[in-house]
């Protein structure tokens, strides 16, 4: 099942015939979480414009929002080895985040959603292996927004300046136009000037390239100027801008005074307060929730500030904080201060957007030439261990005589706790980042061993939880007291210690033609620091000198070194049965490096990237770093047809086993090409088509001489290596090829007094395993989506249809998914009342035959092989499920005025297994919200 839903990219293709045939649609791409069959809807952009906001929206209709602990969008550029993290805000069952791609050299953005649930589950999009197979979208250079959306005509606004304020007798509308002679057919086209939506063309002084107008008796207040190009078939906007007119009774002195007053008042916070009351029934369990949310910000001169807070009745000492708060203060460009629940970043190899409760301070001196950052706080708070009472188990002889007694101590349901995890970090850099910057980073993450009482033996029991043995019989209590190590405890949390230090360098040469960036870091991780530093111990028979113990103690402020290090930087020697420290050394497995060079030559952009990440490189503050990896990535992009056509080709060669500790090295080679069409005219389609081919090979031959002569080698459980007559188990052989086709087309068009945004998606992925009979996977996805806006009615509609089919385990398992949703928004009472309704339906059909291990009728495990599970008659045992999911969502928002709004929402969910008479109860949720804007 692990690969049943492994489609990671949602692909789009638009057919003109279908555009004309379908009137309404909603962008929706479905993924299935295999544990809960939760359907995630997301429409990825066809392309992304650089330096433009990228709104990302993920809708999960069937999710229990009261169980959501946190949600994040992880993103990276051009296949970097680590992701940055961005908080996703939850609105009903929709998770939203907004990226702004300000990277001047990136050619592609890759991202995925991860929702953390209170019970430890994770819901992701894509559903399977999202960090390895994220959504990928090409980044294109922006174009002139006005020209692209409407006419392609350049212009200069002479007066008034956009956003300016002036006296009535100073108002003069003036604009000059630039376009090639003959580009506008003046016999069928003309320009039209509007002031506050009133046509003033006849009163203006006009020519083919210039417009001016001096209004009489223009009223005080805000105004808008609007220049249009009118053709025989369309009316397009050239540009529009706003300005304000002062009251004629005001003098220049009063105007300056008013401006100063506005500046003072702008320091008064603006924001929004929201109060939510909710009742829901999930799985037959009622739950009431109250929430209060506040966000505000203000500014005066160079000082900017913001604050946010969330209080909820879901706060519990068994969870990480559900109440959130924080504040930010900025003073010019030289000081940044963040406190509370924050999301700091230092570098990709240390921390990059992880939530922290604490403070983050940044100082930028000498116009940003010298920069310092300090971070302090906690990543996790303490959650107490909850143990069940000690359970004795007596082993007896056949005559009833007791032989042995064991004592088990386990956790209550959800009773495993966590240590308080502190984080401290700093960064110092030199250079403004435009042409040069060199930085140093250090980060320490350490669990507070005193924050959590952990029971390991009978002494801990009597000290921290004596009530757990009160109900034991006296003989058992005496037995434990005489043998304090007898209690068997499994699953105790272990306090960890991690320190990461590194350096990064960046420089640009030849007016940004050549850019180089490199980061190198080293990491030390201790998996369990509860026993303190390494010392003389009988358990490990280690004899350390007093000088060595003192040295370890001196460095314990930075990292606690003991036998639980993931890599112990000490060499030992054994003499006369005693173990002593021979020397310290530097293990390369704790290193990580990523270097990248960009070369921009006109319309060609070339990128070369090298990475080396040791298997023991770990940053507890960034879990997305790919480990045990080394290799190169080469990418070349061409921009053609006035930068509207983007052609990208790439090659990647990566291998694991960088420290040579594994039996075999897997080499992964990937070739990629992508074509993106990004036209200026908004009524031409955006197109993106890509192809990827990947080969994985570890060069291990397929060999099992213990199978029967008639049993194929490609179903063996174990693989063997015969060298010099000796037979040994070796790594399983790997040789697979994956081909993937992705395409996306989106289009805007007008039809039947409606404007439509439409997309048609298609993807196909085929993985063939040449060495394992049941390793093949094949999957395809097809989606059509459209959103429509009525020109004559206050109505928006949306509809989406999608199909997905996936075949895995060499054809033993099939998954077919069909889904659609339809909805709309109605705007009434001058748009004060907004009514939304949506119906979503999904049908999942799964047919799966279990793959079992056959012992081949012998006691020798070496000839075991994989076979489809069969019943007593030898027929394959196939499990079939057919689920229907229906979600109805409706709501209304009434805006009383600019400051007050009321919302009411209702969700209903029905999940039915068509092949079973046992179905979960229907879920519903009713939510009322009040919003106050100030």
Short mmCIF file of N, CA and C in Angstrom, two decimals, residues 144-244:
data_model
loop_
_atom_site.label_atom_id
_atom_site.label_comp_id
_atom_site.label_asym_id
_atom_site.label_seq_id
_atom_site.Cartn_x
_atom_site.Cartn_y
_atom_site.Cartn_z
N UNK A 144 5.31 43.25 -17.54
CA UNK A 144 4.53 44.42 -17.17
C UNK A 144 3.10 44.01 -16.95
N UNK A 145 2.60 44.20 -15.71
CA UNK A 145 1.29 43.69 -15.35
C UNK A 145 0.19 44.30 -16.19
N UNK A 146 0.25 45.64 -16.43
CA UNK A 146 -0.79 46.28 -17.21
C UNK A 146 -0.74 45.82 -18.65
N UNK A 147 0.45 45.79 -19.22
CA UNK A 147 0.56 45.36 -20.61
C UNK A 147 0.12 43.93 -20.77
N UNK A 148 0.53 43.09 -19.83
CA UNK A 148 0.21 41.68 -19.98
C UNK A 148 -1.28 41.42 -19.88
N UNK A 149 -1.93 42.10 -18.92
CA UNK A 149 -3.34 41.82 -18.70
C UNK A 149 -4.23 42.44 -19.76
N UNK A 150 -3.77 43.49 -20.44
CA UNK A 150 -4.71 44.20 -21.30
C UNK A 150 -4.17 44.43 -22.71
N UNK A 151 -3.28 45.40 -22.91
CA UNK A 151 -3.06 45.93 -24.25
C UNK A 151 -1.65 45.80 -24.80
N UNK A 152 -0.65 45.74 -23.93
CA UNK A 152 0.72 45.76 -24.42
C UNK A 152 1.23 47.15 -24.72
N UNK A 153 0.47 48.21 -24.36
CA UNK A 153 0.86 49.59 -24.61
C UNK A 153 1.62 50.13 -23.41
N UNK A 154 2.80 50.74 -23.66
CA UNK A 154 3.54 51.38 -22.59
C UNK A 154 3.01 52.80 -22.37
N UNK A 155 3.20 53.34 -21.18
CA UNK A 155 2.65 54.64 -20.85
C UNK A 155 3.47 55.28 -19.74
N UNK A 156 3.30 56.60 -19.60
CA UNK A 156 3.87 57.34 -18.47
C UNK A 156 2.79 58.26 -17.92
N UNK A 157 2.49 58.13 -16.62
CA UNK A 157 1.52 58.99 -15.96
C UNK A 157 2.24 60.28 -15.58
N UNK A 158 1.80 61.41 -16.17
CA UNK A 158 2.43 62.70 -15.90
C UNK A 158 1.83 63.39 -14.69
N UNK A 159 0.50 63.25 -14.51
CA UNK A 159 -0.18 63.94 -13.41
C UNK A 159 -1.60 63.41 -13.28
N UNK A 160 -2.11 63.34 -12.02
CA UNK A 160 -1.38 63.48 -10.74
C UNK A 160 -0.60 62.18 -10.46
N UNK A 161 0.38 62.25 -9.59
CA UNK A 161 1.11 61.04 -9.22
C UNK A 161 0.17 60.06 -8.52
N UNK A 162 0.25 58.78 -8.84
CA UNK A 162 -0.62 57.79 -8.17
C UNK A 162 -0.48 57.86 -6.65
N UNK A 163 -1.63 57.95 -5.97
CA UNK A 163 -1.63 57.99 -4.52
C UNK A 163 -1.40 59.36 -3.92
N UNK A 164 -1.23 60.40 -4.74
CA UNK A 164 -0.93 61.72 -4.23
C UNK A 164 -2.19 62.44 -3.76
N UNK A 165 -2.00 63.51 -2.98
CA UNK A 165 -3.07 64.36 -2.50
C UNK A 165 -2.76 65.80 -2.90
N UNK A 166 -3.72 66.52 -3.53
CA UNK A 166 -3.48 67.86 -4.02
C UNK A 166 -4.77 68.68 -3.96
N UNK A 167 -4.59 70.00 -4.13
CA UNK A 167 -5.75 70.89 -4.09
C UNK A 167 -6.55 70.75 -5.38
N UNK A 168 -7.83 71.18 -5.32
CA UNK A 168 -8.71 71.02 -6.47
C UNK A 168 -8.20 71.79 -7.68
N UNK A 169 -7.67 73.01 -7.49
CA UNK A 169 -7.22 73.80 -8.64
C UNK A 169 -5.88 73.33 -9.17
N UNK A 170 -5.27 72.33 -8.53
CA UNK A 170 -4.01 71.78 -9.04
C UNK A 170 -4.22 70.49 -9.82
N UNK A 171 -5.46 70.01 -9.91
CA UNK A 171 -5.71 68.72 -10.54
C UNK A 171 -5.62 68.86 -12.05
N UNK A 172 -4.75 68.09 -12.67
CA UNK A 172 -4.64 67.97 -14.11
C UNK A 172 -4.32 66.53 -14.45
N UNK A 173 -5.22 65.87 -15.16
CA UNK A 173 -4.97 64.50 -15.59
C UNK A 173 -4.17 64.54 -16.87
N UNK A 174 -3.01 63.88 -16.87
CA UNK A 174 -2.16 63.87 -18.07
C UNK A 174 -1.43 62.54 -18.15
N UNK A 175 -1.45 61.95 -19.33
CA UNK A 175 -0.78 60.67 -19.57
C UNK A 175 -0.28 60.64 -21.01
N UNK A 176 0.91 60.10 -21.21
CA UNK A 176 1.45 59.94 -22.56
C UNK A 176 1.64 58.47 -22.85
N UNK A 177 1.43 58.06 -24.11
CA UNK A 177 1.43 56.66 -24.52
C UNK A 177 2.59 56.40 -25.47
N UNK A 178 3.07 55.14 -25.45
CA UNK A 178 4.17 54.72 -26.32
C UNK A 178 3.80 53.40 -26.99
N UNK A 179 3.70 53.42 -28.31
CA UNK A 179 3.47 52.19 -29.07
C UNK A 179 3.90 52.46 -30.52
N UNK A 180 4.22 51.40 -31.23
CA UNK A 180 4.69 51.53 -32.60
C UNK A 180 3.57 52.00 -33.51
N UNK A 181 3.95 52.84 -34.45
CA UNK A 181 2.97 53.34 -35.40
C UNK A 181 2.39 52.18 -36.21
N UNK A 182 1.10 52.14 -36.26
CA UNK A 182 0.42 51.05 -36.96
C UNK A 182 0.04 49.91 -36.05
N UNK A 183 0.54 49.90 -34.79
CA UNK A 183 0.17 48.82 -33.88
C UNK A 183 -1.28 48.92 -33.45
N UNK A 184 -1.85 50.15 -33.47
CA UNK A 184 -3.26 50.36 -33.13
C UNK A 184 -3.99 50.79 -34.39
N UNK A 185 -5.02 50.05 -34.77
CA UNK A 185 -5.83 50.39 -35.93
C UNK A 185 -6.84 51.46 -35.51
N UNK A 186 -6.54 52.72 -35.83
CA UNK A 186 -7.38 53.82 -35.38
C UNK A 186 -8.73 53.85 -36.07
N UNK A 187 -8.92 53.09 -37.14
CA UNK A 187 -10.23 53.06 -37.79
C UNK A 187 -11.22 52.20 -37.04
N UNK A 188 -10.73 51.23 -36.28
CA UNK A 188 -11.64 50.34 -35.52
C UNK A 188 -11.39 50.42 -34.02
N UNK A 189 -10.39 51.18 -33.58
CA UNK A 189 -10.05 51.26 -32.16
C UNK A 189 -9.94 52.72 -31.74
N UNK A 190 -10.17 52.94 -30.44
CA UNK A 190 -10.05 54.30 -29.90
C UNK A 190 -9.75 54.21 -28.42
N UNK A 191 -9.22 55.32 -27.88
CA UNK A 191 -8.94 55.41 -26.45
C UNK A 191 -10.09 56.14 -25.76
N UNK A 192 -10.36 55.74 -24.51
CA UNK A 192 -11.41 56.35 -23.72
C UNK A 192 -10.86 56.66 -22.33
N UNK A 193 -11.06 57.94 -21.90
CA UNK A 193 -10.61 58.36 -20.58
C UNK A 193 -11.81 58.48 -19.66
N UNK A 194 -11.69 57.88 -18.43
CA UNK A 194 -12.74 57.92 -17.43
C UNK A 194 -12.21 58.57 -16.16
N UNK A 195 -13.07 59.37 -15.54
CA UNK A 195 -12.78 59.90 -14.22
C UNK A 195 -13.92 59.49 -13.31
N UNK A 196 -13.63 58.69 -12.31
CA UNK A 196 -14.66 58.16 -11.41
C UNK A 196 -15.78 57.49 -12.20
N UNK A 197 -15.35 56.68 -13.21
CA UNK A 197 -16.26 55.88 -14.04
C UNK A 197 -17.13 56.74 -14.97
N UNK A 198 -16.86 58.05 -15.07
CA UNK A 198 -17.57 58.92 -16.00
C UNK A 198 -16.68 59.19 -17.21
N UNK A 199 -17.26 59.04 -18.42
CA UNK A 199 -16.51 59.23 -19.66
C UNK A 199 -16.23 60.71 -19.87
N UNK A 200 -14.97 61.11 -19.88
CA UNK A 200 -14.58 62.51 -20.07
C UNK A 200 -13.79 62.69 -21.36
N UNK A 201 -13.81 61.70 -22.25
CA UNK A 201 -12.99 61.72 -23.45
C UNK A 201 -13.27 62.95 -24.30
N UNK A 202 -14.56 63.31 -24.46
CA UNK A 202 -14.90 64.43 -25.33
C UNK A 202 -14.42 65.75 -24.77
N UNK A 203 -14.22 65.83 -23.46
CA UNK A 203 -13.79 67.08 -22.83
C UNK A 203 -12.28 67.17 -22.70
N UNK A 204 -11.56 66.10 -23.00
CA UNK A 204 -10.11 66.05 -22.83
C UNK A 204 -9.39 66.50 -24.09
N UNK A 205 -8.17 67.01 -23.87
CA UNK A 205 -7.28 67.29 -25.00
C UNK A 205 -6.58 65.99 -25.36
N UNK A 206 -6.79 65.51 -26.58
CA UNK A 206 -6.33 64.18 -26.95
C UNK A 206 -5.56 64.21 -28.24
N UNK A 207 -4.71 63.22 -28.36
CA UNK A 207 -4.06 62.86 -29.62
C UNK A 207 -3.85 61.36 -29.60
N UNK A 208 -3.21 60.81 -30.62
CA UNK A 208 -2.97 59.37 -30.62
C UNK A 208 -2.02 58.93 -29.51
N UNK A 209 -1.23 59.88 -28.94
CA UNK A 209 -0.22 59.50 -27.97
C UNK A 209 -0.28 60.31 -26.67
N UNK A 210 -1.31 61.16 -26.51
CA UNK A 210 -1.33 62.03 -25.34
C UNK A 210 -2.77 62.34 -24.95
N UNK A 211 -3.02 62.35 -23.61
CA UNK A 211 -4.32 62.74 -23.07
C UNK A 211 -4.08 63.70 -21.91
N UNK A 212 -4.93 64.78 -21.84
CA UNK A 212 -4.90 65.66 -20.68
C UNK A 212 -6.30 66.19 -20.44
N UNK A 213 -6.60 66.46 -19.15
CA UNK A 213 -7.94 66.92 -18.79
C UNK A 213 -7.83 67.68 -17.48
N UNK A 214 -8.43 68.89 -17.46
CA UNK A 214 -8.46 69.71 -16.25
C UNK A 214 -9.91 69.82 -15.79
N UNK A 215 -10.28 69.11 -14.74
CA UNK A 215 -11.69 69.11 -14.32
C UNK A 215 -12.07 70.41 -13.61
N UNK A 216 -13.33 70.75 -13.68
CA UNK A 216 -13.87 71.90 -12.98
C UNK A 216 -14.71 71.42 -11.80
N UNK A 217 -14.56 72.13 -10.68
CA UNK A 217 -15.36 71.85 -9.48
C UNK A 217 -15.26 70.38 -9.05
N UNK A 218 -14.06 69.82 -9.06
CA UNK A 218 -13.88 68.43 -8.61
C UNK A 218 -14.06 68.37 -7.10
N UNK A 219 -14.80 67.40 -6.63
CA UNK A 219 -15.15 67.30 -5.21
C UNK A 219 -13.96 66.83 -4.39
N UNK A 220 -13.91 67.27 -3.13
CA UNK A 220 -12.86 66.74 -2.23
C UNK A 220 -13.05 65.23 -2.02
N UNK A 221 -11.92 64.55 -1.73
CA UNK A 221 -11.98 63.12 -1.47
C UNK A 221 -11.21 62.30 -2.48
N UNK A 222 -11.35 60.97 -2.41
CA UNK A 222 -10.60 60.09 -3.32
C UNK A 222 -11.24 60.07 -4.72
N UNK A 223 -10.37 59.86 -5.74
CA UNK A 223 -10.82 59.80 -7.13
C UNK A 223 -9.98 58.76 -7.86
N UNK A 224 -10.54 58.26 -8.98
CA UNK A 224 -9.83 57.28 -9.79
C UNK A 224 -9.88 57.69 -11.26
N UNK A 225 -8.70 57.66 -11.91
CA UNK A 225 -8.60 57.90 -13.35
C UNK A 225 -8.40 56.56 -14.06
N UNK A 226 -8.97 56.46 -15.27
CA UNK A 226 -9.03 55.16 -15.94
C UNK A 226 -8.90 55.40 -17.44
N UNK A 227 -7.89 54.80 -18.07
CA UNK A 227 -7.71 54.89 -19.52
C UNK A 227 -7.95 53.52 -20.14
N UNK A 228 -8.83 53.46 -21.15
CA UNK A 228 -9.19 52.21 -21.80
C UNK A 228 -8.89 52.26 -23.29
N UNK A 229 -8.66 51.08 -23.86
CA UNK A 229 -8.57 50.90 -25.31
C UNK A 229 -9.81 50.15 -25.76
N UNK A 230 -10.62 50.81 -26.63
CA UNK A 230 -11.88 50.23 -27.09
C UNK A 230 -11.70 49.75 -28.52
N UNK A 231 -11.93 48.44 -28.75
CA UNK A 231 -11.88 47.86 -30.09
C UNK A 231 -13.28 47.41 -30.48
N UNK A 232 -13.39 46.87 -31.70
CA UNK A 232 -14.70 46.42 -32.17
C UNK A 232 -15.22 45.23 -31.39
N UNK A 233 -14.33 44.49 -30.69
CA UNK A 233 -14.76 43.28 -30.00
C UNK A 233 -14.52 43.29 -28.50
N UNK A 234 -13.80 44.30 -28.00
CA UNK A 234 -13.41 44.22 -26.59
C UNK A 234 -13.08 45.61 -26.07
N UNK A 235 -13.10 45.74 -24.76
CA UNK A 235 -12.65 46.94 -24.07
C UNK A 235 -11.60 46.53 -23.05
N UNK A 236 -10.38 47.06 -23.20
CA UNK A 236 -9.27 46.64 -22.36
C UNK A 236 -8.71 47.84 -21.60
N UNK A 237 -8.22 47.60 -20.40
CA UNK A 237 -7.63 48.65 -19.57
C UNK A 237 -6.17 48.87 -19.94
N UNK A 238 -5.83 50.13 -20.23
CA UNK A 238 -4.42 50.49 -20.41
C UNK A 238 -3.79 50.72 -19.04
N UNK A 239 -4.44 51.57 -18.23
CA UNK A 239 -3.99 51.76 -16.85
C UNK A 239 -5.08 52.46 -16.06
N UNK A 240 -4.96 52.42 -14.74
CA UNK A 240 -5.83 53.17 -13.86
C UNK A 240 -5.03 53.53 -12.61
N UNK A 241 -5.35 54.71 -12.04
CA UNK A 241 -4.65 55.12 -10.84
C UNK A 241 -5.54 56.00 -9.99
N UNK A 242 -5.19 56.12 -8.70
CA UNK A 242 -6.00 56.85 -7.74
C UNK A 242 -5.24 58.05 -7.18
N UNK A 243 -6.01 59.08 -6.80
CA UNK A 243 -5.45 60.26 -6.15
C UNK A 243 -6.54 60.87 -5.28
N UNK A 244 -6.19 61.86 -4.46
CA UNK A 244 -7.14 62.49 -3.55
C UNK A 244 -7.09 64.00 -3.70
#
